[in-house]
Amino acid sequence: MPYLTWGTDANVYYEEFGAGAPILFVSAGLATHDEWEHQVAPLARDHRTVTFDWPGVGASDKPNLRYGGDLLVDSMKALIETLELERCTVVAHGIGAHGALLAAERFPALVHKLVLVGAAPWYGGDRDGIAGGFSAEFIAWWSQKTVSTTTTAAEAYAALGREYLFHRPPAPEVLDWFVAGALQWPLHVFNAYCADMAGLDHRERLARIRQPTLVIQGRHDRKQRYEGAKVLRDLLPDGTLRTFDDSAHMVNVEEIARFNDELRAFVAA
């Protein structure tokens, strides 16, 4: 099993397939590297694809560290440098997009292009009358699910999948797949990452991100709200928004063929 060994005890599991223009995929919260299976399989024919598990998640090591956005960003930097992913496109989903935005600003020479999927310009709530990120309704709903003494983590993740992630009811096999991945996040680690990112607001940062950026958003996403994608497009100097009308949050799963076509064209442009 390939591991990135770098400057911490949190060795990172990664998978690398194909050759060509490199793409680093960053999974969403409560997802692992296999979120991207249906992107890696076709794209590895002519691209170098790298997926990984966040530090503390999935097959990566789980030491007793302070988990947060800086650790995620540093692990992305280490992967790009160690694997020599020159002119790398970073594709990031959900709260993983927060890490991608931070990395693009801090290490512009390492991040050539950005693809932000179901992303947000801040973590949650409305800012200056503009909706974006997690809604107050979702935050309250999720808090009730995760602090309940009568609901297990598996039940909470299944409810999340049924009620917020998909535009149409997912097949039982798809829901089982999502829950299995979510359970590979130790609850303490997940809570630590979320708590650390909760104060993020990228609006000032966006003007400094010069990389070409493709924003992909499901029209029906009630988790990372659609309005936030428009803020990203408007504030990024080189931002483009693609709306997927048959998706909610899991765009890369609900509209696989179009997602891959858009990604391939953007990398090649």
PDB file of C-alpha atoms in Angstrom, residues 29-192:
ATOM      1  CA  GLY A  29     -15.931  15.263   4.441  1.00  0.00           C
ATOM      2  CA  LEU A  30     -17.190  11.774   5.353  1.00  0.00           C
ATOM      3  CA  ALA A  31     -15.760  10.399   2.106  1.00  0.00           C
ATOM      4  CA  THR A  32     -12.538   8.580   1.290  1.00  0.00           C
ATOM      5  CA  HIS A  33     -10.355   8.298  -1.794  1.00  0.00           C
ATOM      6  CA  ASP A  34     -12.820   5.887  -3.400  1.00  0.00           C
ATOM      7  CA  GLU A  35     -15.328   8.723  -3.824  1.00  0.00           C
ATOM      8  CA  TRP A  36     -13.492   9.338  -7.107  1.00  0.00           C
ATOM      9  CA  GLU A  37     -13.572   5.799  -8.538  1.00  0.00           C
ATOM     10  CA  HIS A  38     -15.769   6.814 -11.493  1.00  0.00           C
ATOM     11  CA  GLN A  39     -13.460   9.705 -12.325  1.00  0.00           C
ATOM     12  CA  VAL A  40     -10.165   7.851 -11.953  1.00  0.00           C
ATOM     13  CA  ALA A  41     -11.206   4.872 -14.103  1.00  0.00           C
ATOM     14  CA  PRO A  42     -11.829   6.842 -17.337  1.00  0.00           C
ATOM     15  CA  LEU A  43      -9.403   9.722 -16.752  1.00  0.00           C
ATOM     16  CA  ALA A  44      -6.382   7.561 -15.921  1.00  0.00           C
ATOM     17  CA  ARG A  45      -6.297   6.524 -19.569  1.00  0.00           C
ATOM     18  CA  ASP A  46      -4.605   9.821 -20.390  1.00  0.00           C
ATOM     19  CA  HIS A  47      -4.061  11.600 -17.057  1.00  0.00           C
ATOM     20  CA  ARG A  48      -2.000  10.948 -13.961  1.00  0.00           C
ATOM     21  CA  THR A  49      -4.606  10.648 -11.203  1.00  0.00           C
ATOM     22  CA  VAL A  50      -3.891  10.775  -7.482  1.00  0.00           C
ATOM     23  CA  THR A  51      -6.462  10.194  -4.744  1.00  0.00           C
ATOM     24  CA  PHE A  52      -5.796  10.062  -0.996  1.00  0.00           C
ATOM     25  CA  ASP A  53      -7.367   9.741   2.425  1.00  0.00           C
ATOM     26  CA  TRP A  54      -7.160  12.815   4.629  1.00  0.00           C
ATOM     27  CA  PRO A  55      -4.757  12.500   7.596  1.00  0.00           C
ATOM     28  CA  GLY A  56      -6.583  10.553  10.297  1.00  0.00           C
ATOM     29  CA  VAL A  57      -9.127   9.099   7.864  1.00  0.00           C
ATOM     30  CA  GLY A  58      -9.647   5.789   6.071  1.00  0.00           C
ATOM     31  CA  ALA A  59      -6.397   3.949   5.381  1.00  0.00           C
ATOM     32  CA  SER A  60      -4.228   6.898   6.480  1.00  0.00           C
ATOM     33  CA  ASP A  61      -2.551   6.811   9.884  1.00  0.00           C
ATOM     34  CA  LYS A  62      -4.564   8.070  12.851  1.00  0.00           C
ATOM     35  CA  PRO A  63      -2.122   9.480  15.404  1.00  0.00           C
ATOM     36  CA  ASN A  64      -3.178  11.708  18.267  1.00  0.00           C
ATOM     37  CA  LEU A  65      -2.677  15.047  16.487  1.00  0.00           C
ATOM     38  CA  ARG A  66      -4.477  18.363  16.153  1.00  0.00           C
ATOM     39  CA  TYR A  67      -6.630  17.783  13.089  1.00  0.00           C
ATOM     40  CA  GLY A  68      -7.616  20.813  11.047  1.00  0.00           C
ATOM     41  CA  GLY A  69      -7.381  22.639   7.748  1.00  0.00           C
ATOM     42  CA  ASP A  70      -3.642  23.324   8.010  1.00  0.00           C
ATOM     43  CA  LEU A  71      -2.905  19.603   8.304  1.00  0.00           C
ATOM     44  CA  LEU A  72      -4.997  18.891   5.200  1.00  0.00           C
ATOM     45  CA  VAL A  73      -3.308  21.679   3.226  1.00  0.00           C
ATOM     46  CA  ASP A  74       0.170  20.563   4.266  1.00  0.00           C
ATOM     47  CA  SER A  75      -0.598  16.980   3.242  1.00  0.00           C
ATOM     48  CA  MET A  76      -1.741  18.208  -0.197  1.00  0.00           C
ATOM     49  CA  LYS A  77       1.478  20.208  -0.588  1.00  0.00           C
ATOM     50  CA  ALA A  78       3.556  17.191   0.411  1.00  0.00           C
ATOM     51  CA  LEU A  79       1.763  14.958  -2.096  1.00  0.00           C
ATOM     52  CA  ILE A  80       2.240  17.414  -4.967  1.00  0.00           C
ATOM     53  CA  GLU A  81       5.914  17.940  -4.160  1.00  0.00           C
ATOM     54  CA  THR A  82       6.814  14.331  -3.360  1.00  0.00           C
ATOM     55  CA  LEU A  83       5.045  12.888  -6.394  1.00  0.00           C
ATOM     56  CA  GLU A  84       6.253  15.790  -8.588  1.00  0.00           C
ATOM     57  CA  LEU A  85       2.791  16.626  -9.872  1.00  0.00           C
ATOM     58  CA  GLU A  86       3.835  19.490 -12.149  1.00  0.00           C
ATOM     59  CA  ARG A  87       1.099  21.835 -13.403  1.00  0.00           C
ATOM     60  CA  CYS A  88      -1.363  19.995 -11.179  1.00  0.00           C
ATOM     61  CA  THR A  89      -5.131  20.418 -11.327  1.00  0.00           C
ATOM     62  CA  VAL A  90      -6.677  20.073  -7.847  1.00  0.00           C
ATOM     63  CA  VAL A  91     -10.263  18.778  -7.790  1.00  0.00           C
ATOM     64  CA  ALA A  92     -11.923  19.162  -4.379  1.00  0.00           C
ATOM     65  CA  HIS A  93     -15.410  18.384  -3.083  1.00  0.00           C
ATOM     66  CA  GLY A  94     -17.431  19.797  -0.187  1.00  0.00           C
ATOM     67  CA  ILE A  95     -15.357  20.871   2.781  1.00  0.00           C
ATOM     68  CA  GLY A  96     -12.339  19.518   0.932  1.00  0.00           C
ATOM     69  CA  ALA A  97     -12.673  22.623  -1.247  1.00  0.00           C
ATOM     70  CA  HIS A  98     -11.736  24.776   1.750  1.00  0.00           C
ATOM     71  CA  GLY A  99      -8.382  23.012   1.788  1.00  0.00           C
ATOM     72  CA  ALA A 100      -7.984  23.485  -1.964  1.00  0.00           C
ATOM     73  CA  LEU A 101      -8.627  27.233  -1.731  1.00  0.00           C
ATOM     74  CA  LEU A 102      -6.132  27.597   1.108  1.00  0.00           C
ATOM     75  CA  ALA A 103      -3.531  25.597  -0.823  1.00  0.00           C
ATOM     76  CA  ALA A 104      -4.058  27.637  -4.010  1.00  0.00           C
ATOM     77  CA  GLU A 105      -3.400  30.862  -2.122  1.00  0.00           C
ATOM     78  CA  ARG A 106      -0.460  29.634  -0.043  1.00  0.00           C
ATOM     79  CA  PHE A 107       1.317  27.605  -2.729  1.00  0.00           C
ATOM     80  CA  PRO A 108       0.346  29.103  -6.112  1.00  0.00           C
ATOM     81  CA  ALA A 109       3.341  27.530  -7.868  1.00  0.00           C
ATOM     82  CA  LEU A 110       2.048  24.048  -6.973  1.00  0.00           C
ATOM     83  CA  VAL A 111      -1.626  24.441  -7.913  1.00  0.00           C
ATOM     84  CA  HIS A 112      -2.064  25.090 -11.638  1.00  0.00           C
ATOM     85  CA  LYS A 113      -5.872  24.878 -11.846  1.00  0.00           C
ATOM     86  CA  LEU A 114      -8.763  24.376  -9.431  1.00  0.00           C
ATOM     87  CA  VAL A 115     -12.050  22.509  -9.687  1.00  0.00           C
ATOM     88  CA  LEU A 116     -14.414  23.198  -6.771  1.00  0.00           C
ATOM     89  CA  VAL A 117     -17.343  20.788  -6.487  1.00  0.00           C
ATOM     90  CA  GLY A 118     -20.265  21.529  -4.150  1.00  0.00           C
ATOM     91  CA  ALA A 119     -18.068  24.185  -2.566  1.00  0.00           C
ATOM     92  CA  ALA A 120     -18.727  27.352  -0.583  1.00  0.00           C
ATOM     93  CA  PRO A 121     -17.094  30.757  -0.044  1.00  0.00           C
ATOM     94  CA  TRP A 122     -17.458  30.308   3.723  1.00  0.00           C
ATOM     95  CA  TYR A 123     -18.289  27.434   6.034  1.00  0.00           C
ATOM     96  CA  GLY A 124     -21.926  28.120   6.824  1.00  0.00           C
ATOM     97  CA  GLY A 125     -24.707  30.604   7.424  1.00  0.00           C
ATOM     98  CA  ASP A 126     -25.615  33.803   5.608  1.00  0.00           C
ATOM     99  CA  ARG A 127     -23.088  36.626   5.261  1.00  0.00           C
ATOM    100  CA  ASP A 128     -24.161  40.177   4.431  1.00  0.00           C
ATOM    101  CA  GLY A 129     -27.544  38.873   3.351  1.00  0.00           C
ATOM    102  CA  ILE A 130     -26.060  36.283   0.995  1.00  0.00           C
ATOM    103  CA  ALA A 131     -26.659  32.559   1.386  1.00  0.00           C
ATOM    104  CA  GLY A 132     -23.710  30.212   1.131  1.00  0.00           C
ATOM    105  CA  GLY A 133     -22.227  27.109   2.686  1.00  0.00           C
ATOM    106  CA  PHE A 134     -24.279  25.169   5.199  1.00  0.00           C
ATOM    107  CA  SER A 135     -27.666  26.655   5.995  1.00  0.00           C
ATOM    108  CA  ALA A 136     -28.704  27.289   9.592  1.00  0.00           C
ATOM    109  CA  GLU A 137     -31.406  24.681   9.012  1.00  0.00           C
ATOM    110  CA  PHE A 138     -28.871  22.053   7.972  1.00  0.00           C
ATOM    111  CA  ILE A 139     -26.488  22.892  10.823  1.00  0.00           C
ATOM    112  CA  ALA A 140     -29.312  22.523  13.366  1.00  0.00           C
ATOM    113  CA  TRP A 141     -30.499  19.269  11.770  1.00  0.00           C
ATOM    114  CA  TRP A 142     -26.984  17.816  11.682  1.00  0.00           C
ATOM    115  CA  SER A 143     -26.217  18.874  15.244  1.00  0.00           C
ATOM    116  CA  GLN A 144     -29.357  17.137  16.457  1.00  0.00           C
ATOM    117  CA  LYS A 145     -28.363  13.953  14.612  1.00  0.00           C
ATOM    118  CA  THR A 146     -24.798  13.859  15.843  1.00  0.00           C
ATOM    119  CA  VAL A 147     -25.375  14.738  19.506  1.00  0.00           C
ATOM    120  CA  SER A 148     -28.370  12.454  19.945  1.00  0.00           C
ATOM    121  CA  THR A 149     -27.913   9.676  22.476  1.00  0.00           C
ATOM    122  CA  THR A 150     -30.367   7.496  20.564  1.00  0.00           C
ATOM    123  CA  THR A 151     -28.860   7.820  17.065  1.00  0.00           C
ATOM    124  CA  THR A 152     -25.712   5.976  16.024  1.00  0.00           C
ATOM    125  CA  ALA A 153     -23.231   7.466  13.605  1.00  0.00           C
ATOM    126  CA  ALA A 154     -24.333   4.987  10.936  1.00  0.00           C
ATOM    127  CA  GLU A 155     -27.950   6.090  11.321  1.00  0.00           C
ATOM    128  CA  ALA A 156     -26.959   9.759  11.132  1.00  0.00           C
ATOM    129  CA  TYR A 157     -24.918   9.192   7.975  1.00  0.00           C
ATOM    130  CA  ALA A 158     -27.736   7.223   6.357  1.00  0.00           C
ATOM    131  CA  ALA A 159     -30.153  10.057   7.116  1.00  0.00           C
ATOM    132  CA  LEU A 160     -27.680  12.536   5.645  1.00  0.00           C
ATOM    133  CA  GLY A 161     -27.481  10.490   2.469  1.00  0.00           C
ATOM    134  CA  ARG A 162     -31.228  10.163   2.151  1.00  0.00           C
ATOM    135  CA  GLU A 163     -32.157  13.759   2.932  1.00  0.00           C
ATOM    136  CA  TYR A 164     -29.331  16.012   1.734  1.00  0.00           C
ATOM    137  CA  LEU A 165     -26.797  14.445  -0.609  1.00  0.00           C
ATOM    138  CA  PHE A 166     -28.799  13.351  -3.647  1.00  0.00           C
ATOM    139  CA  HIS A 167     -31.348  14.993  -5.898  1.00  0.00           C
ATOM    140  CA  ARG A 168     -33.272  11.744  -6.345  1.00  0.00           C
ATOM    141  CA  PRO A 169     -33.506   8.942  -3.764  1.00  0.00           C
ATOM    142  CA  PRO A 170     -30.278   6.945  -4.002  1.00  0.00           C
ATOM    143  CA  ALA A 171     -30.311   3.222  -4.635  1.00  0.00           C
ATOM    144  CA  PRO A 172     -29.778   1.183  -1.445  1.00  0.00           C
ATOM    145  CA  GLU A 173     -26.367   0.116  -2.728  1.00  0.00           C
ATOM    146  CA  VAL A 174     -25.302   3.745  -3.201  1.00  0.00           C
ATOM    147  CA  LEU A 175     -26.493   4.701   0.271  1.00  0.00           C
ATOM    148  CA  ASP A 176     -24.654   1.717   1.779  1.00  0.00           C
ATOM    149  CA  TRP A 177     -21.495   2.752  -0.094  1.00  0.00           C
ATOM    150  CA  PHE A 178     -21.693   6.295   1.295  1.00  0.00           C
ATOM    151  CA  VAL A 179     -22.270   5.118   4.880  1.00  0.00           C
ATOM    152  CA  ALA A 180     -19.359   2.659   4.646  1.00  0.00           C
ATOM    153  CA  GLY A 181     -17.051   5.490   3.599  1.00  0.00           C
ATOM    154  CA  ALA A 182     -18.357   7.864   6.261  1.00  0.00           C
ATOM    155  CA  LEU A 183     -17.663   5.308   8.980  1.00  0.00           C
ATOM    156  CA  GLN A 184     -13.986   5.407   8.032  1.00  0.00           C
ATOM    157  CA  TRP A 185     -13.852   8.874   9.569  1.00  0.00           C
ATOM    158  CA  PRO A 186     -13.303   8.601  13.338  1.00  0.00           C
ATOM    159  CA  LEU A 187     -15.969  10.854  14.822  1.00  0.00           C
ATOM    160  CA  HIS A 188     -13.404  12.787  16.840  1.00  0.00           C
ATOM    161  CA  VAL A 189     -11.351  13.459  13.700  1.00  0.00           C
ATOM    162  CA  PHE A 190     -14.399  14.594  11.723  1.00  0.00           C
ATOM    163  CA  ASN A 191     -15.515  16.931  14.504  1.00  0.00           C
ATOM    164  CA  ALA A 192     -12.007  18.374  14.804  1.00  0.00           C
TER     165      ALA A 192
END
